[in-house]
Coordinates of C-alpha atoms in Angstrom, one line a residue:
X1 CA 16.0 -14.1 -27.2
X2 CA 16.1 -17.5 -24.9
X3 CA 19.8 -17.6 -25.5
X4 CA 20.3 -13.6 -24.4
X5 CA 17.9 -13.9 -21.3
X6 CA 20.0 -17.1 -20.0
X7 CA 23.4 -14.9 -20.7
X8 CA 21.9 -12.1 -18.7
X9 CA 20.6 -14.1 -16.0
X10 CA 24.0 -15.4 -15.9
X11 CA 24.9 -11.6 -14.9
X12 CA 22.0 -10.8 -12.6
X13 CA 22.6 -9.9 -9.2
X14 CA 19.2 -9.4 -8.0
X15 CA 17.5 -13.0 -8.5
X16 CA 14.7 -11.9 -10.7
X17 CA 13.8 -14.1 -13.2
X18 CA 11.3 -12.1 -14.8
X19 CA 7.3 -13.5 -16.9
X20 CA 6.4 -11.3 -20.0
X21 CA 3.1 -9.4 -19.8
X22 CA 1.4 -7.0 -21.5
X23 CA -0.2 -4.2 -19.4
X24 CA -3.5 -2.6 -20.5
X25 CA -3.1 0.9 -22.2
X26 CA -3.5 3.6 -19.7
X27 CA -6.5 5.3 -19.1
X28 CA -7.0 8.9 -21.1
X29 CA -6.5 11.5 -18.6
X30 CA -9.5 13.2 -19.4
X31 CA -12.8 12.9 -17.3
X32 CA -12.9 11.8 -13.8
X33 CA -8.3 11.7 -14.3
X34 CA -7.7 15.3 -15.9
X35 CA -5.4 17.0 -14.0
X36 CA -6.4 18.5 -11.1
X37 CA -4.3 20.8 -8.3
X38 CA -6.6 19.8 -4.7
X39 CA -3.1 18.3 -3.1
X40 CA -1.2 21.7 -3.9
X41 CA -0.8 23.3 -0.7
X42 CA -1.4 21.0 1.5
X43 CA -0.8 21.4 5.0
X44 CA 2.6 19.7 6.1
X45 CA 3.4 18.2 9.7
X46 CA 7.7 17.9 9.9
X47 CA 8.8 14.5 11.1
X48 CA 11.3 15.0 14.5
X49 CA 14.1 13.3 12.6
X50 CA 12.8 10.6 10.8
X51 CA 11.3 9.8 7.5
X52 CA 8.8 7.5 5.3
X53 CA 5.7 7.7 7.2
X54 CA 4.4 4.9 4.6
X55 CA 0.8 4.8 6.3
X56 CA -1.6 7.3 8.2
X57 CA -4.1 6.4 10.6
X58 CA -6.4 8.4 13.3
X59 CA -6.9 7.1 16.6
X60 CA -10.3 7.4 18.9
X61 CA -8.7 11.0 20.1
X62 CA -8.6 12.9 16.4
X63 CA -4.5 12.0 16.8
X64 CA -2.4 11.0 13.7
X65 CA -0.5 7.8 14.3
X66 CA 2.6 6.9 11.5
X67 CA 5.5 4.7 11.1
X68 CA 9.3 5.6 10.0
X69 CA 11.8 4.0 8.0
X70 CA 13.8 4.1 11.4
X71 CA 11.1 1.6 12.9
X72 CA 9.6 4.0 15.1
X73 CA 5.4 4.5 15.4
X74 CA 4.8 8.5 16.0
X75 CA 1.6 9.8 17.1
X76 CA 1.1 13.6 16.3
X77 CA -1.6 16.3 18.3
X78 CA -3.8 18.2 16.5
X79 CA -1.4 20.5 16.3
X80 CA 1.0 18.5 14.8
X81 CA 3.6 18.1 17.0
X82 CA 5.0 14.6 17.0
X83 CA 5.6 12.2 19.8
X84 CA 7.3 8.6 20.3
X85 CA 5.1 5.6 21.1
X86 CA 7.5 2.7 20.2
X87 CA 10.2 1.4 18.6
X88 CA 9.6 -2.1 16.4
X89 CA 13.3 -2.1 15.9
X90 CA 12.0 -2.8 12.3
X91 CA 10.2 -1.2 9.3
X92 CA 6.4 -0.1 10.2
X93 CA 4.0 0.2 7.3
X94 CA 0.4 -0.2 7.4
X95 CA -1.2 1.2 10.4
X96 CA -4.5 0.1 12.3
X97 CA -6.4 1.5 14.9
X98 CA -7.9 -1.1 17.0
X99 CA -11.0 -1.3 19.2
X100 CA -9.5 -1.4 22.7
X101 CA -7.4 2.3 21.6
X102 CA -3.9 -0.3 20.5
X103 CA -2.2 0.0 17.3
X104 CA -2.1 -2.3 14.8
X105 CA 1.3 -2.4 12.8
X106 CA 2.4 -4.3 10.0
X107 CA 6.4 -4.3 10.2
X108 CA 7.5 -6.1 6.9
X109 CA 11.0 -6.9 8.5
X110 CA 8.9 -8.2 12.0
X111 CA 5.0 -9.1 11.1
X112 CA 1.7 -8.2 12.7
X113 CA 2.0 -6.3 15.6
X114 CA 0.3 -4.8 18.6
X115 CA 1.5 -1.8 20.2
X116 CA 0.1 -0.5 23.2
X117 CA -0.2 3.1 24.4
X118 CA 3.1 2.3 26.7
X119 CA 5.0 1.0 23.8
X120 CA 4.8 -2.1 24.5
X121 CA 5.0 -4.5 21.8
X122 CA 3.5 -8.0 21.1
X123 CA 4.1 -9.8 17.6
X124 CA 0.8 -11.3 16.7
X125 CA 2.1 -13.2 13.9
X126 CA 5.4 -13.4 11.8
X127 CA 4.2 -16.6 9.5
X128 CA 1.1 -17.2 7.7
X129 CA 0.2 -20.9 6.2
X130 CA 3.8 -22.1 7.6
X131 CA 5.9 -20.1 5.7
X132 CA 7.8 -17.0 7.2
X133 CA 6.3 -13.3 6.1
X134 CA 8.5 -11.9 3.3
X135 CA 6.8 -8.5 2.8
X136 CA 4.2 -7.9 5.8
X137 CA 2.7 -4.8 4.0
X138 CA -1.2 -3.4 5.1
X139 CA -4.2 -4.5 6.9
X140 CA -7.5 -4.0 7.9
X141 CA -9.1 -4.9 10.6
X142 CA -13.0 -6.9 11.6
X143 CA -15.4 -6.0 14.4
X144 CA -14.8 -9.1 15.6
X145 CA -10.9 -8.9 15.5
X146 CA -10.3 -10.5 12.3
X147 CA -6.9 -9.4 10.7
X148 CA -7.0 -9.1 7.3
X149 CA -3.3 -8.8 5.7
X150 CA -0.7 -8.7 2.9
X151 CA 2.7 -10.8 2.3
X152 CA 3.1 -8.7 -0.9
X153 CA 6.0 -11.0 -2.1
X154 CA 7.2 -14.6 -1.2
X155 CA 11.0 -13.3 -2.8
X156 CA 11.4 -10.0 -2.5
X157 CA 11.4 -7.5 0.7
X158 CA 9.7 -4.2 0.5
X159 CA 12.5 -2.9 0.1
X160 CA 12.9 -4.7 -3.1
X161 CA 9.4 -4.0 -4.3
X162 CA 11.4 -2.4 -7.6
X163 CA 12.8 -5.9 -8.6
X164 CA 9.2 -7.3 -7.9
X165 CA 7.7 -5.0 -10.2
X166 CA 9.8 -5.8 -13.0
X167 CA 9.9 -9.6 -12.3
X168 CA 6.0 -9.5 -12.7
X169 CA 5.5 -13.6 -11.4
X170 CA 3.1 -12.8 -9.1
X171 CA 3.5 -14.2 -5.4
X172 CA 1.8 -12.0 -3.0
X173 CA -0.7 -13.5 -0.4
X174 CA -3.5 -12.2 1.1
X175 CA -4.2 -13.8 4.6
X176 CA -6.8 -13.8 7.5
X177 CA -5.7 -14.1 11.3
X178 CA -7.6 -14.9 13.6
X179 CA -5.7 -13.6 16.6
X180 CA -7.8 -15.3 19.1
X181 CA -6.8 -19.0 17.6
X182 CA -3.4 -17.7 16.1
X183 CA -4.4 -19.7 12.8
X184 CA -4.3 -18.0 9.9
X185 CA -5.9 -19.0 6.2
X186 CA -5.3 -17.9 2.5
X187 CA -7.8 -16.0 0.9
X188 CA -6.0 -15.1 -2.3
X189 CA -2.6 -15.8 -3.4
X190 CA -0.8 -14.9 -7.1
X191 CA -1.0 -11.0 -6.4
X192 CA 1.4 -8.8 -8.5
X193 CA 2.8 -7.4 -5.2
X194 CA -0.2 -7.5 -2.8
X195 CA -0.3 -4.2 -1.1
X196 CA -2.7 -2.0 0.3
X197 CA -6.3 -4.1 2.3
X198 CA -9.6 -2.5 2.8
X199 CA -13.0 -3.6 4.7
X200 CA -16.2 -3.1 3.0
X201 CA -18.7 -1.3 5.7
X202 CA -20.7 -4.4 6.0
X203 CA -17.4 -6.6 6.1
X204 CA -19.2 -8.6 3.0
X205 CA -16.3 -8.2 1.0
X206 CA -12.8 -7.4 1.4
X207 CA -10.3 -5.9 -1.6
X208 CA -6.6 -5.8 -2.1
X209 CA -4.2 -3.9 -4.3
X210 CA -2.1 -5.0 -6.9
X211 CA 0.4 -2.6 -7.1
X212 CA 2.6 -4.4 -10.1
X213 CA -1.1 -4.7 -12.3
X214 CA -2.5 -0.9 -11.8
X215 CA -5.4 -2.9 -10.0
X216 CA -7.4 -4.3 -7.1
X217 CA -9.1 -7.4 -6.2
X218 CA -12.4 -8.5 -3.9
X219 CA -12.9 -11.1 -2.4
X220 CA -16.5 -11.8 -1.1
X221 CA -16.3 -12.7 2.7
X222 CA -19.9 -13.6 3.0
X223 CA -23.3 -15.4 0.9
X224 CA -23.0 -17.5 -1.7
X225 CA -20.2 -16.6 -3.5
X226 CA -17.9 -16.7 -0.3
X227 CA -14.3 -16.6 -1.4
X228 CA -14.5 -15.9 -4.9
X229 CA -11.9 -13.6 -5.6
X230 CA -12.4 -11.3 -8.8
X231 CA -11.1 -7.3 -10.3
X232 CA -12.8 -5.0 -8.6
X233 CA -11.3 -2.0 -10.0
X234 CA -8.7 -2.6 -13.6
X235 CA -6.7 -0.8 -15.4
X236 CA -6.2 2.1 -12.9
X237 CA -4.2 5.0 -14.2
X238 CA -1.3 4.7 -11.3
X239 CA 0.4 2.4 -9.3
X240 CA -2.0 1.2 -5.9
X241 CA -0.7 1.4 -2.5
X242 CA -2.3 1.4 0.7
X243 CA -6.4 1.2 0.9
X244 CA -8.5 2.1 3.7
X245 CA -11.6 0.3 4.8
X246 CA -14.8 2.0 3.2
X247 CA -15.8 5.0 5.5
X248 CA -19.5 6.4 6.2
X249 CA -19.4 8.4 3.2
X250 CA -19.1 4.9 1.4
X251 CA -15.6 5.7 0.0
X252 CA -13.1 3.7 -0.2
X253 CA -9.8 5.7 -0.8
X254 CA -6.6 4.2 -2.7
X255 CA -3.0 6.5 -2.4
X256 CA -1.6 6.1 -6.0
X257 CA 2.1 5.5 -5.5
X258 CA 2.2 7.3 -9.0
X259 CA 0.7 7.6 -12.3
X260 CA 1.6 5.1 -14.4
X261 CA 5.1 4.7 -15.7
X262 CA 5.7 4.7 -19.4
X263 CA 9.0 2.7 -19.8
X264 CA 7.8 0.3 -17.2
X265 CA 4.8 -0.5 -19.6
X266 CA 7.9 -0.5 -22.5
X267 CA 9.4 -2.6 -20.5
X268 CA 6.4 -5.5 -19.6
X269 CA 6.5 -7.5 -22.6
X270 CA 10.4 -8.0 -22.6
X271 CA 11.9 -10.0 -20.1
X272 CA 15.5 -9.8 -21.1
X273 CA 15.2 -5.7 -20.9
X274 CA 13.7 -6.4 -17.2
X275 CA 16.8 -8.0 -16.1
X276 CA 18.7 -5.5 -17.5
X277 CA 16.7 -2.7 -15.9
X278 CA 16.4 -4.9 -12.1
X279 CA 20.7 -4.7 -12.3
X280 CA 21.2 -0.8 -13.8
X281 CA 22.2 1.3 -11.4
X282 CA 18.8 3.1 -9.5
X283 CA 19.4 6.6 -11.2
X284 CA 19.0 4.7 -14.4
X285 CA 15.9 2.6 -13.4
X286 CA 12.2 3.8 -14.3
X287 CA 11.5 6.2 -11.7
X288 CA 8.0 7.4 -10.9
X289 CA 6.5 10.9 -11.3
X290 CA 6.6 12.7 -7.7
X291 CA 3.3 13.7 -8.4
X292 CA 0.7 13.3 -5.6
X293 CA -2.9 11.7 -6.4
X294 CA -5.5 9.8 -4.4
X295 CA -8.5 8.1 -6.0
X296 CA -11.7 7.5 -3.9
X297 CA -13.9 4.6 -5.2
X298 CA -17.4 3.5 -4.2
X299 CA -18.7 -0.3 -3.5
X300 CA -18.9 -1.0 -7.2
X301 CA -15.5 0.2 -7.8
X302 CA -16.3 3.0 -9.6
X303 CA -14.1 6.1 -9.1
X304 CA -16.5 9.0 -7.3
X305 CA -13.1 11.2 -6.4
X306 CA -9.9 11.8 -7.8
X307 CA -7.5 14.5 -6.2
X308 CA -4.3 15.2 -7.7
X309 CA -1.0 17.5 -7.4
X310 CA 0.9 19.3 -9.3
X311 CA 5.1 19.5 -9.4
X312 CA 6.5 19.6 -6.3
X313 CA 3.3 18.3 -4.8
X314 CA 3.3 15.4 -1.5
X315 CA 4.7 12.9 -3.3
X316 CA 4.9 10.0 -3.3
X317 CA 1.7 9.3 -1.6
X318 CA 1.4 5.6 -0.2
X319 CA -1.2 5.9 2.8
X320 CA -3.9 7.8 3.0
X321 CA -7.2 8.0 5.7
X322 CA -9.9 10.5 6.0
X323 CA -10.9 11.7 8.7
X324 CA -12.9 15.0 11.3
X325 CA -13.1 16.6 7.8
X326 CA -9.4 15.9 6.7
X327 CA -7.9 13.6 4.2
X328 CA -4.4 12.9 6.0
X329 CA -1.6 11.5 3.4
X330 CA 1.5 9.6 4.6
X331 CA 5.0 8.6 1.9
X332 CA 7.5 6.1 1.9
X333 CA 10.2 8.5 1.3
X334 CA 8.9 12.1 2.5
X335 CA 10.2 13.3 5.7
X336 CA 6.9 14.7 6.7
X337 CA 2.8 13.7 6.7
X338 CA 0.3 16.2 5.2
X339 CA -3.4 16.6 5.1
X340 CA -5.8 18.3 2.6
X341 CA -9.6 19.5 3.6
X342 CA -11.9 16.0 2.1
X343 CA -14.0 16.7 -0.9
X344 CA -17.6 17.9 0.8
X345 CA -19.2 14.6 -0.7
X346 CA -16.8 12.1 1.2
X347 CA -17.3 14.0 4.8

């Protein structure tokens, strides 16, 4: 097997050198993960032109505030018409409202940004620890300022974030900025593709997905333990995306990018196959189920909601934010956002 993965890396044209691992069996979908059908129907708001709203946010006026794959940040009424803010001339992703009514981007082609209601932009940061950002992904965001963000790769773009999957070595960062100072510190690194940042209410602890392990971390921010970083939530029955800071209703809501693939599991323990699969055409990659689902988790980590869609559902879901009664859903690849009534519990 050495001898066949050294021919095939030979042959690779994507640089991964893949790390065999062996991912826990999925979750039973029975219980708190049967199928359900709450994201059927949901309520869709067209995109003037563009696509990939990746995340969703609400500013201090009820409005919904996205970015496209085209590098532009829309803000849409309550009636969902759509308008321009800015342009980032790169790829928007997570999105942050900020105190002061400003908009918090993270643009994994330009860094952490700050977009004012003009359009005006300022890069906050494009480097963490001295090293350049790779894959500036999500964020959340302190009372006192404090940025809390993703790198999710030190190799491969977002765009990429197939070939990171499959490689499986594990170099996504989680960082604090202080944007006051400019300095920035590590407060976990190793993350199979770091991805989506949330706030606990109290700001004791902070958690981050890892997309590539079907899991999320925490890291304590305050006490005794402060900067232990440990799984806060395993074995998930989906791939993690974006993560929003935890709300009034105590939830903390994670957009599944999609259940759980069965060839990539196949696939985990066999590094050879991985390089095959990195260089196959993408029609013949493992491709994951369109099917929309959200999971809403309390402090502990413990799944209190799980909304799901049928065929043909939103899909696939990477941002999500509740909000005045809504749950509103942003997609890398859809060309619209949509929004479902939240579960009575979580308002």
């Amino acid at each position: 097997m050495g001898i066949l993965l050294s021919a095939l890396r030979s042959l690779d044209r994507t640089g991964i050198d893949p790390v065999a691992w062996h991912p826990p069996t999925p979750p039973p979908l029975t219980g708190p993960f049967a199928p359900s059908t709450e994201l059927d129907g949901a309520e869709r708001w067209a995109m003037p032109g563009s696509k990939g709203p990746e995340d969703v946010a609400v500013d201090h006026q009820g409005r919904l505030v996205t970015g496209t794959d085209d590098g532009k940040v829309w803000r849409f009424d309550e009636a969902g018409r759509a308008s321009l803010i800015a342009d980032t001339g790169g790829r928007p992703l997570g999105v942050e409202i900020l105190d002061d009514g400003r908009y918090l981007i993270c643009d994994c082609e330009r860094g952490v940004l700050r977009v004012d209601e003009a359009g005006r932009i300022e890069t906050l940061t494009d480097t963490a620890l001295g090293r350049p950002l790779v894959a500036c992904n999500n964020s959340a965001v302190g009372r006192d300022g404090t940025i809390y963000f993703t790198d999710s790769s030190a190799k491969f773009s977002v765009a990429e974030h197939r070939t990171d999957v499959l490689e499986h070595v594990g170099t996504g960062r989680l960082i604090r900025f202080d944007p006051a100072t400019g300095e920035t510190d590590l407060l976990a690194d190793g993350l199979q593709f770091a991805n989506g940042v949330g706030l606990a209410a109290d700001e004791s602890f902070v958690v981050v997905a890892e997309t590539g392990a079907y899991q999320i971390r925490r890291v304590e921010l305050a006490g005794p333990d402060t900067g232990r970083v440990s799984i806060w939530a395993e074995n998930l029955p989906g791939l993690p995306d974006n993560v929003t800071s935890q709300t009034p209703g105590g939830v903390f809501w994670v957009a599944l990018y999609s259940p759980r693939m069965r060839l990539l599991d196949q696939l985990a323990p066999h590094p050879a196959l991985r390089v095959v699969a990195a260089n196959l055409p993408r029609w013949a990659q493992p491709e994951p189920d369109q099917r929309g689902w959200v999971l809403g988790l309390d402090a502990s980590g413990a799944v209190v909601h799980s909304l799901q869609g049928g065929a043909g559902s939103y899909a696939p879901i990477t941002g999500v934010r509740e909000a005045d009664g809504w749950l509103y859903l942003g997609s890398l690849t859809a060309d619209t956002v949509a929004r479902v009534p939240a579960p009575p519990s979580a308002m």
